[in-house]
Short mmCIF file of C-alpha atoms in Angstrom, two decimals:
data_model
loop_
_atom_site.label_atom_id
_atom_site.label_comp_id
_atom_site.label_asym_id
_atom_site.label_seq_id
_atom_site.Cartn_x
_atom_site.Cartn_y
_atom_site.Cartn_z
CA UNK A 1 26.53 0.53 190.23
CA UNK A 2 29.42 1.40 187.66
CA UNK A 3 29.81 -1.45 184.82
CA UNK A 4 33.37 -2.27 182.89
CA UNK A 5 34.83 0.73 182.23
CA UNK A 6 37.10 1.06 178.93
CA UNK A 7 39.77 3.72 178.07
CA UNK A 8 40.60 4.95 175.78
CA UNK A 9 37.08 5.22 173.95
CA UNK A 10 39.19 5.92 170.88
CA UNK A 11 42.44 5.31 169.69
CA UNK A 12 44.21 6.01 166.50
CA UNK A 13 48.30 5.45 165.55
CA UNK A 14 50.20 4.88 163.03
CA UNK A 15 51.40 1.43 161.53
CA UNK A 16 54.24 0.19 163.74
CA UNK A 17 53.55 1.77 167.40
CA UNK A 18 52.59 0.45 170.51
CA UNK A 19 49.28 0.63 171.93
CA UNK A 20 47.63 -0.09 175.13
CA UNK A 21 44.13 -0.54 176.38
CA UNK A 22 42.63 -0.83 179.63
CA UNK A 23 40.01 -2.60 181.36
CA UNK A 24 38.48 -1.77 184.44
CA UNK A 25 35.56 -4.46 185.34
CA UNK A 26 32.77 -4.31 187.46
CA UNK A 27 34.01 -4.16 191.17
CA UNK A 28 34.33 -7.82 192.37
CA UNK A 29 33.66 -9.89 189.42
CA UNK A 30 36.36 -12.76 189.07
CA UNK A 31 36.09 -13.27 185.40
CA UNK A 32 37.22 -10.65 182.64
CA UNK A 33 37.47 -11.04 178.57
CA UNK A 34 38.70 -9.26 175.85
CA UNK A 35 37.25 -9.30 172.46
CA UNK A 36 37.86 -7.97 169.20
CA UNK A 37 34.96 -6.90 166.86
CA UNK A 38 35.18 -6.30 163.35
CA UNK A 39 32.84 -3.70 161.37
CA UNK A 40 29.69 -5.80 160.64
CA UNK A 41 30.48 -8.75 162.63
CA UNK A 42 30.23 -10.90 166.06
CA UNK A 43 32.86 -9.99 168.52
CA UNK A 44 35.57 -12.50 168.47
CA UNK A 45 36.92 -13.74 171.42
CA UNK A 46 40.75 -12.99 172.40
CA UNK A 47 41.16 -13.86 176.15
CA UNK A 48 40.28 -14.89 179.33
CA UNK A 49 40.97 -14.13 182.67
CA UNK A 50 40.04 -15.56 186.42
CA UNK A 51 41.57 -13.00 188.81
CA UNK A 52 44.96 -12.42 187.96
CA UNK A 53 45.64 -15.93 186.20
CA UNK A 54 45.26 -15.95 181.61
CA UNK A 55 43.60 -19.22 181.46
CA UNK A 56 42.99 -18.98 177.43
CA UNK A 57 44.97 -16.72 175.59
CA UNK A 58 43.88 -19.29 172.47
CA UNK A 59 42.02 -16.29 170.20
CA UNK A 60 45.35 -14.21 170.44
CA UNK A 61 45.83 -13.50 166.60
CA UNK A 62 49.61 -13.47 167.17
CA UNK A 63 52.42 -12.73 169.56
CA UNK A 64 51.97 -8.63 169.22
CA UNK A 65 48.85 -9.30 171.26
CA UNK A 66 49.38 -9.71 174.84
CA UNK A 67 46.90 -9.37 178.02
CA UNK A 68 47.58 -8.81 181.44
CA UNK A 69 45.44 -8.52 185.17
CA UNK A 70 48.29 -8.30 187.65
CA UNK A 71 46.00 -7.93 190.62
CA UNK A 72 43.14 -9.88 189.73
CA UNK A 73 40.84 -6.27 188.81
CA UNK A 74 42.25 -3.94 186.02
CA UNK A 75 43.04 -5.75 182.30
CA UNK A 76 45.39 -4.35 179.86
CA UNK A 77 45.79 -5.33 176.34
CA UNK A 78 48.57 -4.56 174.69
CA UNK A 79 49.35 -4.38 171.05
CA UNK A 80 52.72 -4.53 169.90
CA UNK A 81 53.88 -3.00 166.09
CA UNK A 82 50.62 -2.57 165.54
CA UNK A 83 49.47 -3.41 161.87
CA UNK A 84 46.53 -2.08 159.54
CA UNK A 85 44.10 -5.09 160.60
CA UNK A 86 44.35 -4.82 163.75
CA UNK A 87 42.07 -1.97 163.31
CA UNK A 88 39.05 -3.22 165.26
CA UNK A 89 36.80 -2.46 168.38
CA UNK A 90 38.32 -3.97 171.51
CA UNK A 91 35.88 -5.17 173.95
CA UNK A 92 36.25 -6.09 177.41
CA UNK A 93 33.50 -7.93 179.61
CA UNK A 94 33.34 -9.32 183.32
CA UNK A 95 31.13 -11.67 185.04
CA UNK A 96 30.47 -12.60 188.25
CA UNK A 97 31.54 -16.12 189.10
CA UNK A 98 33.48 -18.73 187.32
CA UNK A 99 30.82 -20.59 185.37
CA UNK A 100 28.75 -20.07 182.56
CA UNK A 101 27.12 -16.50 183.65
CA UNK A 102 26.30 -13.79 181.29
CA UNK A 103 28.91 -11.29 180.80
CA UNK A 104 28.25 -7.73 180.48
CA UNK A 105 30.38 -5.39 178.06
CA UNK A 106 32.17 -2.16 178.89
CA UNK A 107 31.64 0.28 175.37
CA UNK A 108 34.59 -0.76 174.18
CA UNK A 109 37.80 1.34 172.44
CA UNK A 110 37.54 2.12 168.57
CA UNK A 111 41.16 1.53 167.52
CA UNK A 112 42.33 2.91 163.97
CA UNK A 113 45.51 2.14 162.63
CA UNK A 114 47.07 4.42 159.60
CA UNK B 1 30.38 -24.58 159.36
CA UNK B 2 30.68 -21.46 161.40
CA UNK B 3 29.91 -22.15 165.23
CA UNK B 4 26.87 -19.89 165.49
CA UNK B 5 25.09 -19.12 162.81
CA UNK B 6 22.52 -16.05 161.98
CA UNK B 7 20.60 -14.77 159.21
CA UNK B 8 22.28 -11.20 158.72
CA UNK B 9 19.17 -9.33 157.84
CA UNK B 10 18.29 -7.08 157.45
CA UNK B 11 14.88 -7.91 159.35
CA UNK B 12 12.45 -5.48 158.75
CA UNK B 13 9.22 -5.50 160.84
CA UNK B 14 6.12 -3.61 161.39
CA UNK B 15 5.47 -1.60 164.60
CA UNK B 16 3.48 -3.83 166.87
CA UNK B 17 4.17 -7.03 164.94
CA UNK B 18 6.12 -10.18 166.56
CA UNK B 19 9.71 -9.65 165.65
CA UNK B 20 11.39 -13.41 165.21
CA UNK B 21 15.27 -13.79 165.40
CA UNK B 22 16.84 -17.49 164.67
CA UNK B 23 20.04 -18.78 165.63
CA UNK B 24 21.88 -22.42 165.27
CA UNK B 25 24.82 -23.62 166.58
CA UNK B 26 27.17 -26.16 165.73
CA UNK B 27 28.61 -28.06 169.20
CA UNK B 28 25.97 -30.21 171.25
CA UNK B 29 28.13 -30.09 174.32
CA UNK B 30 26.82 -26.14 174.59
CA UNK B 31 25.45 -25.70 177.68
CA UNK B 32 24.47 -21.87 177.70
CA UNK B 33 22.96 -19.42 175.10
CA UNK B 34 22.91 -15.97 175.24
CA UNK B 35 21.17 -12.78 173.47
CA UNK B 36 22.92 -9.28 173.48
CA UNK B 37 21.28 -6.70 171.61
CA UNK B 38 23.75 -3.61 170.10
CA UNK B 39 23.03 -0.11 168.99
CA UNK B 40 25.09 1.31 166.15
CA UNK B 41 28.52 2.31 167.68
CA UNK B 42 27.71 1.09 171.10
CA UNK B 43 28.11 -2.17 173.00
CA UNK B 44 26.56 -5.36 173.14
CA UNK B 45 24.06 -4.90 175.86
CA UNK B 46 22.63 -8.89 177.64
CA UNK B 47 19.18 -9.17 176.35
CA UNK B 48 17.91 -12.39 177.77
CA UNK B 49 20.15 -15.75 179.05
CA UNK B 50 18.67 -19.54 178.64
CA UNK B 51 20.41 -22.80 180.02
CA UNK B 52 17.27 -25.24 179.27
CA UNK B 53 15.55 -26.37 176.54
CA UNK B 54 12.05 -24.29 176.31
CA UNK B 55 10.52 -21.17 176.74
CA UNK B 56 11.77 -18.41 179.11
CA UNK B 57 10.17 -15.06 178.87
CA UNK B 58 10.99 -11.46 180.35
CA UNK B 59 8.81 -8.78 179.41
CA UNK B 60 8.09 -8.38 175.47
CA UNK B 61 11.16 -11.10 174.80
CA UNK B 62 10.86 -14.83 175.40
CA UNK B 63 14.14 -17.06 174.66
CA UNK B 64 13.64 -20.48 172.69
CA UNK B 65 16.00 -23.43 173.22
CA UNK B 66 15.81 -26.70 171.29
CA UNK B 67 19.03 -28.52 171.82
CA UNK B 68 17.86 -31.47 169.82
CA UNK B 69 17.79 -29.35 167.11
CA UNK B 70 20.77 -27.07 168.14
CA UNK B 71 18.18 -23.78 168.02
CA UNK B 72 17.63 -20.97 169.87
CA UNK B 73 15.44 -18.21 168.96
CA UNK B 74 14.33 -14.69 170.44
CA UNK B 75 10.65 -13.82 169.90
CA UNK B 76 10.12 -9.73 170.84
CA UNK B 77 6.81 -9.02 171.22
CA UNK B 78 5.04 -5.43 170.38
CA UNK B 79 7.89 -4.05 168.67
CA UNK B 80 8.98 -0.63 168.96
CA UNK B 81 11.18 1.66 166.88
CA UNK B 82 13.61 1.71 169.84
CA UNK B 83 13.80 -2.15 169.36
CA UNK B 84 15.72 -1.53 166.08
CA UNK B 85 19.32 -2.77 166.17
CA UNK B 86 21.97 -5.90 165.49
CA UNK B 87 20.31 -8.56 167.89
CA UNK B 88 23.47 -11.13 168.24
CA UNK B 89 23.18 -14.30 169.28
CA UNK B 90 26.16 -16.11 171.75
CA UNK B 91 27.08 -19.44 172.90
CA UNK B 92 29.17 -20.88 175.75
CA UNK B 93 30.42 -23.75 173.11
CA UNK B 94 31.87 -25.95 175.81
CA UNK B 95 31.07 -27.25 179.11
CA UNK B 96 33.71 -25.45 181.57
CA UNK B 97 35.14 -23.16 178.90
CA UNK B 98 34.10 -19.51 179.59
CA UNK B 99 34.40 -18.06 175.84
CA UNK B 100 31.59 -16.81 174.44
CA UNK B 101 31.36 -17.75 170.18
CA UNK B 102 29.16 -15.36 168.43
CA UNK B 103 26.99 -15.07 165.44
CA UNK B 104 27.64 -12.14 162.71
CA UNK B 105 24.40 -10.73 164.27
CA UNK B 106 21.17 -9.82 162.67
CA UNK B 107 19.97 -6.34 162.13
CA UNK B 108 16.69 -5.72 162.88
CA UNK B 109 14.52 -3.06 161.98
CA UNK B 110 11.34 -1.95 163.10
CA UNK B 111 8.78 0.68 161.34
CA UNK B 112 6.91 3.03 162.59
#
């Protein structure tokens, strides 16, 4: 079957615009997570969803960052003004249920800010 | 303290050999631990999951968990070149919460 899906696979703007990033997760699973991974390191977690209700937003670096699931399937992250560090890879993951499952990662966009 | 902690490598082992990856964690609420192995430029991809303390084993990899000691450890057996990547190691740091806290990852190299 299809895993989480991520568009674009690359991204690149300039310092100030307005980016978005989707999410599509594997067809049915209730929870879905964005992370942010920096060259050389662990991802980093950002946010968390169960179907369409953010129930940690707590790794959110700031208020530029924000994460929606309207209908409980599709994510988008958006970044507002975007800024020179928030060049990153963005990863999303889903899992199944609501408890402490594995979660399996979509290939991520490569976002480069100039 | 970070959370999760792992030696960066890199981790260089002999084709054939046992390959031994070690990871500790901080919190001794965690209930689940989790190895994803990553290719350069790709994504983490879920190696093996373990929820008790012991041994669980899945083809060349068996999963370590000592809780007492706040240790978990992947053991790949007959290594192969293909094996060589960033193995990272993830925790589920609280009971409920559904975050996963990573380690920077160890890079691990195997040769021919």
């Amino acid at each position: 079957g299809a895993g989480v899906s991520q568009s674009p696979r690359y991204k690149v703007a300039k310092r100030g615009q307005d980016v978005a990033l989707r999410c599509d997760p594997i067809s049915g699973h209730v929870s879905l997570f964005w992370y942010q991974q920096a060259l050389g390191q662990g991802p980093e977690f950002l946010t968390y969803f169960q179907n369409e209700a953010q129930l940690d937003k707590s790794g959110l670096p700031s208020d530029r960052f924000f994460a929606e699931r309207p209908e409980g399937s599709v994510s988008t992250l958006k970044i507002q003004r975007t800024q020179q560090e928030d060049s990153a890879v963005y990863l999303c993951a889903s899992s199944p249920g609501t408890g402490n499952q594995p979660q399996h990662f979509g290939d991520g966009t490569r976002l480069s800010i100039l | 303290q970070k959370e999760v902690e792992q030696n960066s490598g890199p981790l260089s082992v002999p084709e054939g050999a046992i390959a031994s990856l070690n990871c500790t964690y901080s919190d001794r609420g965690s209930q689940s631990f989790f190895w994803y192995r990553q290719y350069s430029g790709k994504s983490p991809e879920l190696i093996m999951f373990i929820y008790s303390n012991g041994d669980k084993e899945d083809g060349r990899f068996t999963a370590q968990l000592n809780k007492a000691s706040q240790y978990v450890s992947l053991l790949i057996r007959d290594s192969q070149p293909s094996d060589s990547a960033t193995y990272l190691c993830a925790v589920n740091a609280i009971q409920g919460a559904q975050k996963l806290v990573f380690g920077q990852g160890t890079r691990l190299t195997i040769n021919p």
